[in-house]
Coordinates of C-alpha atoms and ligand atoms in Angstrom, one line a residue:
M1 CA 54.3 3.3 195.6
T2 CA 57.3 4.0 197.9
R3 CA 60.7 5.3 196.8
A4 CA 63.9 4.0 198.2
G5 CA 67.5 4.1 197.1
F6 CA 71.2 4.6 197.9
V7 CA 72.9 7.9 198.3
G8 CA 76.7 7.8 198.4
L9 CA 78.6 10.5 200.3
A10 CA 81.7 12.0 198.7
G11 CA 84.0 14.8 199.9
R12 CA 87.4 15.7 201.4
P13 CA 88.2 14.6 204.9
N14 CA 86.6 16.8 207.6
V15 CA 84.0 18.6 205.5
G16 CA 81.2 17.2 207.7
K17 CA 80.0 14.1 205.8
S18 CA 79.4 12.0 208.9
T19 CA 77.7 15.0 210.7
L20 CA 75.4 15.4 207.7
V21 CA 74.5 11.7 207.6
N22 CA 73.7 11.8 211.3
A23 CA 71.6 14.9 210.8
I24 CA 69.6 13.4 207.9
V25 CA 69.1 10.1 209.7
G26 CA 68.3 11.9 213.0
A27 CA 70.4 9.6 215.1
R28 CA 74.1 9.0 215.7
V29 CA 75.2 6.4 213.3
A30 CA 78.7 7.6 212.4
I31 CA 81.3 9.1 214.7
V32 CA 82.5 12.7 214.2
S33 CA 85.6 14.5 215.1
E34 CA 87.7 17.5 214.4
R35 CA 90.4 15.3 213.0
P36 CA 90.5 14.5 209.3
Q37 CA 90.1 10.8 208.3
T38 CA 87.8 10.0 211.1
T39 CA 85.6 7.6 209.1
R40 CA 87.3 4.3 208.1
R41 CA 84.5 2.1 207.1
A42 CA 81.5 2.5 204.8
I43 CA 78.5 3.0 207.2
R44 CA 75.0 3.0 206.0
G45 CA 72.6 5.4 207.7
V46 CA 68.9 4.9 207.0
A47 CA 66.5 7.8 206.9
T48 CA 62.8 6.9 206.5
D49 CA 59.7 9.0 206.2
A50 CA 57.0 6.2 206.3
E51 CA 54.2 8.7 205.9
A52 CA 55.6 10.3 202.8
G53 CA 56.7 6.9 201.7
W54 CA 60.5 7.2 201.1
Q55 CA 63.7 5.8 202.4
L56 CA 67.2 7.1 201.8
V57 CA 70.1 4.7 202.5
L58 CA 73.0 7.0 203.0
T59 CA 76.5 5.5 202.7
D60 CA 78.9 7.5 204.8
L61 CA 82.4 7.1 203.4
P62 CA 85.9 8.0 204.3
G63 CA 87.1 11.3 203.0
V64 CA 88.8 11.0 199.6
Q65 CA 92.6 11.3 199.8
R66 CA 95.7 9.9 198.3
P67 CA 96.2 6.2 199.5
R68 CA 99.2 5.6 201.7
D69 CA 98.9 2.1 203.0
A70 CA 96.5 -0.9 202.9
L71 CA 94.0 0.9 205.1
T72 CA 93.8 4.1 203.0
E73 CA 93.8 2.0 199.8
R74 CA 90.8 0.0 201.0
M75 CA 89.1 3.2 202.0
Q76 CA 89.6 4.6 198.5
R77 CA 88.5 1.5 196.6
R78 CA 85.4 1.4 198.7
V79 CA 84.5 4.9 197.9
E80 CA 84.8 4.4 194.2
H81 CA 82.6 1.3 194.3
E82 CA 79.9 2.8 196.5
I83 CA 79.7 6.0 194.4
A84 CA 79.4 4.0 191.1
D85 CA 76.5 2.0 192.6
S86 CA 74.5 4.9 194.1
D87 CA 71.2 6.3 192.9
A88 CA 72.5 9.7 193.8
V89 CA 75.8 11.2 195.0
L90 CA 75.9 13.7 197.9
F91 CA 79.1 15.6 197.4
V92 CA 79.9 17.7 200.5
I93 CA 82.1 20.8 200.4
N94 CA 83.2 23.0 203.3
A95 CA 81.7 26.5 202.7
E96 CA 84.3 28.0 205.0
Q97 CA 87.2 26.8 202.8
G98 CA 85.5 27.2 199.4
V99 CA 86.3 25.1 196.4
G100 CA 89.9 23.9 196.5
P101 CA 92.1 21.6 194.5
G102 CA 91.0 18.6 196.6
D103 CA 87.3 19.3 195.8
R104 CA 88.2 19.7 192.1
F105 CA 90.0 16.4 192.2
I106 CA 86.9 14.7 193.6
A107 CA 84.6 16.4 191.1
R108 CA 86.8 15.0 188.3
A109 CA 86.8 11.6 189.9
L110 CA 83.0 11.7 190.2
L111 CA 82.6 12.6 186.5
G112 CA 84.8 9.5 185.7
A113 CA 83.2 7.2 188.2
V114 CA 79.6 8.1 187.4
S115 CA 80.0 7.8 183.6
A116 CA 82.1 4.6 183.8
G117 CA 79.3 2.4 185.1
A118 CA 78.4 -0.7 183.1
D119 CA 75.1 0.7 181.9
A120 CA 76.6 4.2 181.5
R121 CA 73.9 5.5 183.8
R122 CA 74.9 8.7 185.5
P123 CA 73.7 9.2 189.1
P124 CA 72.9 12.8 189.7
V125 CA 75.5 14.7 191.8
I126 CA 73.9 16.9 194.5
C127 CA 76.4 19.2 196.3
A128 CA 75.8 20.2 199.9
V129 CA 77.8 23.2 200.7
N130 CA 78.2 22.6 204.5
K131 CA 79.2 24.7 207.5
T132 CA 77.3 27.7 206.2
D133 CA 76.7 28.6 209.9
R134 CA 80.3 29.9 209.8
L135 CA 79.6 32.4 207.1
N136 CA 77.1 35.2 206.3
N137 CA 75.1 35.3 203.1
A138 CA 77.5 37.6 201.3
E139 CA 80.3 35.2 202.1
T140 CA 78.3 32.1 201.1
A141 CA 77.2 33.4 197.7
P142 CA 80.6 33.2 195.9
V143 CA 81.1 29.7 197.2
L144 CA 77.8 28.6 195.8
A145 CA 78.7 30.2 192.5
A146 CA 82.0 28.4 192.4
V147 CA 80.4 25.1 193.2
G148 CA 77.9 25.7 190.4
E149 CA 80.8 26.0 188.0
L150 CA 81.9 22.4 188.6
E151 CA 81.0 20.3 185.7
A152 CA 80.2 17.2 187.9
V153 CA 77.7 19.1 190.0
D154 CA 74.0 19.0 189.0
E155 CA 72.4 20.9 192.0
V156 CA 73.7 22.9 194.9
F157 CA 72.2 23.2 198.4
P158 CA 73.7 25.4 201.2
V159 CA 73.4 23.6 204.5
S160 CA 74.6 23.4 208.1
A161 CA 74.8 19.9 209.3
R162 CA 75.4 21.3 212.8
T163 CA 72.4 23.6 213.0
G164 CA 70.1 21.8 210.6
A165 CA 69.7 24.9 208.4
G166 CA 68.9 24.0 204.8
L167 CA 68.5 20.3 205.4
D168 CA 64.7 20.0 204.6
P169 CA 65.0 21.0 200.9
L170 CA 68.1 18.9 200.5
I171 CA 66.4 15.8 202.0
E172 CA 63.2 16.4 199.9
R173 CA 65.3 16.6 196.7
L174 CA 67.2 13.4 197.5
S175 CA 63.9 11.6 198.2
E176 CA 62.7 12.5 194.7
L177 CA 65.9 11.2 193.2
V178 CA 65.7 7.6 194.5
P179 CA 63.8 5.2 192.4
E180 CA 60.3 3.8 193.0
G181 CA 60.5 0.5 195.0
P182 CA 59.9 -1.1 198.3
L183 CA 61.7 0.1 201.5
M184 CA 64.9 -1.8 202.0
Y185 CA 65.1 -1.6 205.8
P186 CA 62.4 -1.6 208.5
P187 CA 61.4 2.1 209.0
E188 CA 62.7 2.1 212.6
Q189 CA 66.2 0.9 211.6
R190 CA 68.8 3.7 211.5
S191 CA 72.0 1.9 210.5
D192 CA 73.4 -1.4 209.2
Q193 CA 76.3 -1.5 211.6
P194 CA 76.7 -4.5 214.0
S195 CA 76.3 -3.2 217.5
E196 CA 79.9 -4.0 218.6
V197 CA 81.2 -1.9 215.7
L198 CA 79.2 1.1 216.8
L199 CA 80.3 0.6 220.4
A200 CA 84.0 0.4 219.3
E201 CA 83.5 3.5 217.2
L202 CA 82.0 5.4 220.1
I203 CA 85.1 4.5 222.1
R204 CA 87.4 5.5 219.2
E205 CA 85.6 8.9 219.0
Q206 CA 86.7 9.7 222.5
V207 CA 90.3 8.7 221.7
L208 CA 90.2 11.1 218.7
H209 CA 88.9 13.9 220.9
R210 CA 91.6 13.3 223.5
T211 CA 94.8 12.6 221.5
R212 CA 97.0 14.6 219.1
E213 CA 99.4 14.4 216.3
E214 CA 99.9 10.9 214.8
L215 CA 98.0 9.1 217.6
P216 CA 94.4 9.5 216.2
H217 CA 95.4 7.8 213.0
A218 CA 97.3 5.0 214.7
V219 CA 94.6 3.9 217.1
E220 CA 91.9 1.3 216.4
V221 CA 89.4 -0.1 218.9
Q222 CA 87.9 -3.5 219.0
V223 CA 85.1 -4.5 221.3
G224 CA 85.3 -8.1 222.6
E225 CA 82.8 -9.4 225.2
V226 CA 79.6 -7.5 225.8
T227 CA 77.9 -9.1 228.8
P228 CA 74.5 -7.9 230.0
R229 CA 74.2 -8.7 233.7
E230 CA 71.1 -9.5 235.6
D231 CA 71.2 -6.2 237.5
G232 CA 71.0 -4.3 234.3
L233 CA 74.6 -3.3 234.1
T234 CA 76.4 -4.2 230.8
E235 CA 80.0 -5.2 231.0
I236 CA 82.0 -4.3 227.9
A237 CA 85.6 -5.3 227.3
A238 CA 87.5 -3.5 224.6
H239 CA 91.0 -3.4 223.2
V240 CA 92.6 -0.1 222.2
W241 CA 95.5 -0.7 219.8
A242 CA 98.4 1.5 219.1
E243 CA 101.2 0.8 216.7
T244 CA 104.2 1.4 218.9
E245 CA 105.2 1.2 222.6
S246 CA 105.6 5.0 222.7
Q247 CA 102.1 5.5 221.4
K248 CA 100.9 3.0 224.0
A249 CA 102.6 5.0 226.7
I250 CA 101.0 8.2 225.6
L251 CA 97.6 6.5 225.5
I252 CA 97.9 5.2 229.0
G253 CA 99.4 8.5 230.3
K254 CA 101.1 9.3 233.5
G255 CA 99.8 7.0 236.2
G256 CA 97.1 5.7 233.8
R257 CA 95.4 9.1 233.7
K258 CA 94.9 9.4 229.9
I259 CA 93.3 6.0 229.4
K260 CA 91.1 6.6 232.5
E261 CA 89.9 9.9 231.1
I262 CA 89.1 8.2 227.8
G263 CA 87.4 5.4 229.6
V264 CA 85.2 7.7 231.7
A265 CA 84.1 9.7 228.6
A266 CA 83.5 6.6 226.5
R267 CA 81.5 4.9 229.2
K268 CA 79.1 7.9 229.3
E269 CA 78.6 7.7 225.5
L270 CA 78.1 3.9 225.7
E271 CA 75.5 4.4 228.5
I272 CA 73.6 6.9 226.3
E273 CA 73.7 4.4 223.4
L274 CA 72.6 1.4 225.4
G275 CA 70.2 3.2 227.7
G276 CA 71.6 1.7 230.8
R277 CA 74.7 1.5 233.1
V278 CA 78.0 0.2 231.6
H279 CA 81.2 -1.1 233.1
L280 CA 83.9 -0.5 230.5
D281 CA 87.2 -2.4 230.7
L282 CA 89.7 -0.8 228.3
R283 CA 93.1 -2.5 227.6
V284 CA 95.8 -0.8 225.6
R285 CA 97.8 -3.1 223.3
V286 CA 100.5 -2.7 220.8
R287 CA 99.8 -4.1 217.3
P288 CA 102.7 -3.1 215.1
R289 CA 101.7 -1.9 211.6
W290 CA 98.1 -2.9 212.0
R291 CA 97.1 -0.4 209.2
R292 CA 99.1 -2.5 206.7
D293 CA 97.8 -5.9 207.9
D294 CA 95.3 -7.1 205.3
A295 CA 94.1 -10.1 207.3
L296 CA 93.5 -7.9 210.3
L297 CA 91.7 -5.2 208.3
D298 CA 89.4 -8.1 207.0
R299 CA 88.6 -9.1 210.6
L300 CA 87.9 -5.5 211.6
G301 CA 85.3 -5.3 208.8
I302 CA 87.2 -2.5 206.9
E303 CA 86.6 -3.8 203.4
Ligands
GTP401 N1 80.5 24.8 212.2 C1 80.2 23.6 211.7 N2 81.0 22.5 211.9 C2 80.6 21.3 211.4 C3 79.5 21.2 210.5 N3 79.4 19.9 210.1 C4 80.5 19.3 210.7 N4 81.2 20.1 211.4 C5 82.5 19.8 212.2 O1 83.5 19.4 211.2 C6 84.3 18.4 211.8 C7 84.4 17.2 210.9 O2 83.1 16.6 210.8 P1 82.9 15.1 210.3 O3 81.5 14.9 210.2 O4 83.7 14.2 211.2 O5 83.6 15.2 208.9 P2 83.8 14.0 207.8 O6 83.6 14.7 206.5 O7 82.9 12.9 208.1 O8 85.3 13.7 208.0 P3 86.1 12.3 207.6 O9 85.3 11.1 208.2 O10 87.4 12.5 208.2 O11 86.2 12.2 206.1 C8 83.7 18.1 213.2 O12 84.5 18.8 214.1 C9 82.3 18.6 213.1 O13 81.7 19.0 214.3 C10 78.7 22.4 210.3 O14 77.6 22.4 209.6 N5 79.1 23.5 210.9
MG402 MG1 83.4 10.9 208.5

């Protein structure tokens, strides 16, 4: 009999949840950046060991924070739902920063969410103490001890999503925690995202790497036409939205330099993803207050 189930990610922004999901899945399903609040949508990453007979469906989620607008409110609601419906929770903490008030807040929320389920079933909370590559063993030990003190946490695993250290025992444990049942996705599938969403996210990742201050949060990318040509080149048209004219001007840059730089970098990533040459047409548009526009968030698939 195979085992298969859902693992919901929880943790403050920027602790490395998406990096960890990519590392466990073994493919890039979620974008990663040094900016907090990179992840906006719940993304399922699928890790399968067909030989051992298990499948983990990892739900990468936005970092938990105080909601500020329709976008962050949706992000928060989604997190609570996903966590309550999981077979196990993977709670990620940044080893470098140790256990802080934000982590305690999430730990309390997890205790509430996991015991408030209709059948009062409590999914186990496994804590990954991430970024251990930044610390030595003597520095890591007190963090592990502090995490062990959290009431919500059942088990603790020190890991580095970046180097892969500590991942095998964590994955093995998670595979034991999901229930017996048939695999939910074909073994070769890595994610449930529609292709245009992943492509748009790869473009947004390059915007995040190349902009500062309020811009990373104000930008959204939508991929429109994707046209494979006979000669093997794929034409991709995408809109990059900013919220104000001044943000638009920064995105475009002097003489169009900034958007060109973003376009060149994004094209390379899209070519890796699609395994062929890409022509990318990026248009910058202003869309005032898109983060507060419920109808638009629906269309963008941010539920
Ligand atoms: N040194 C080190 N850096 C890491 C590790 N894991 C993630 N990072 C870095 O931490 C930053 C945040 O990583 P993300 O995976 O985007 O974090 P997240 O928790 O998904 O963030 P949000 O989506 O904003 O909630 C990036 O710059 C990563 O490269 C790790 O194990 N070691
Ligand atoms: Mg993320």
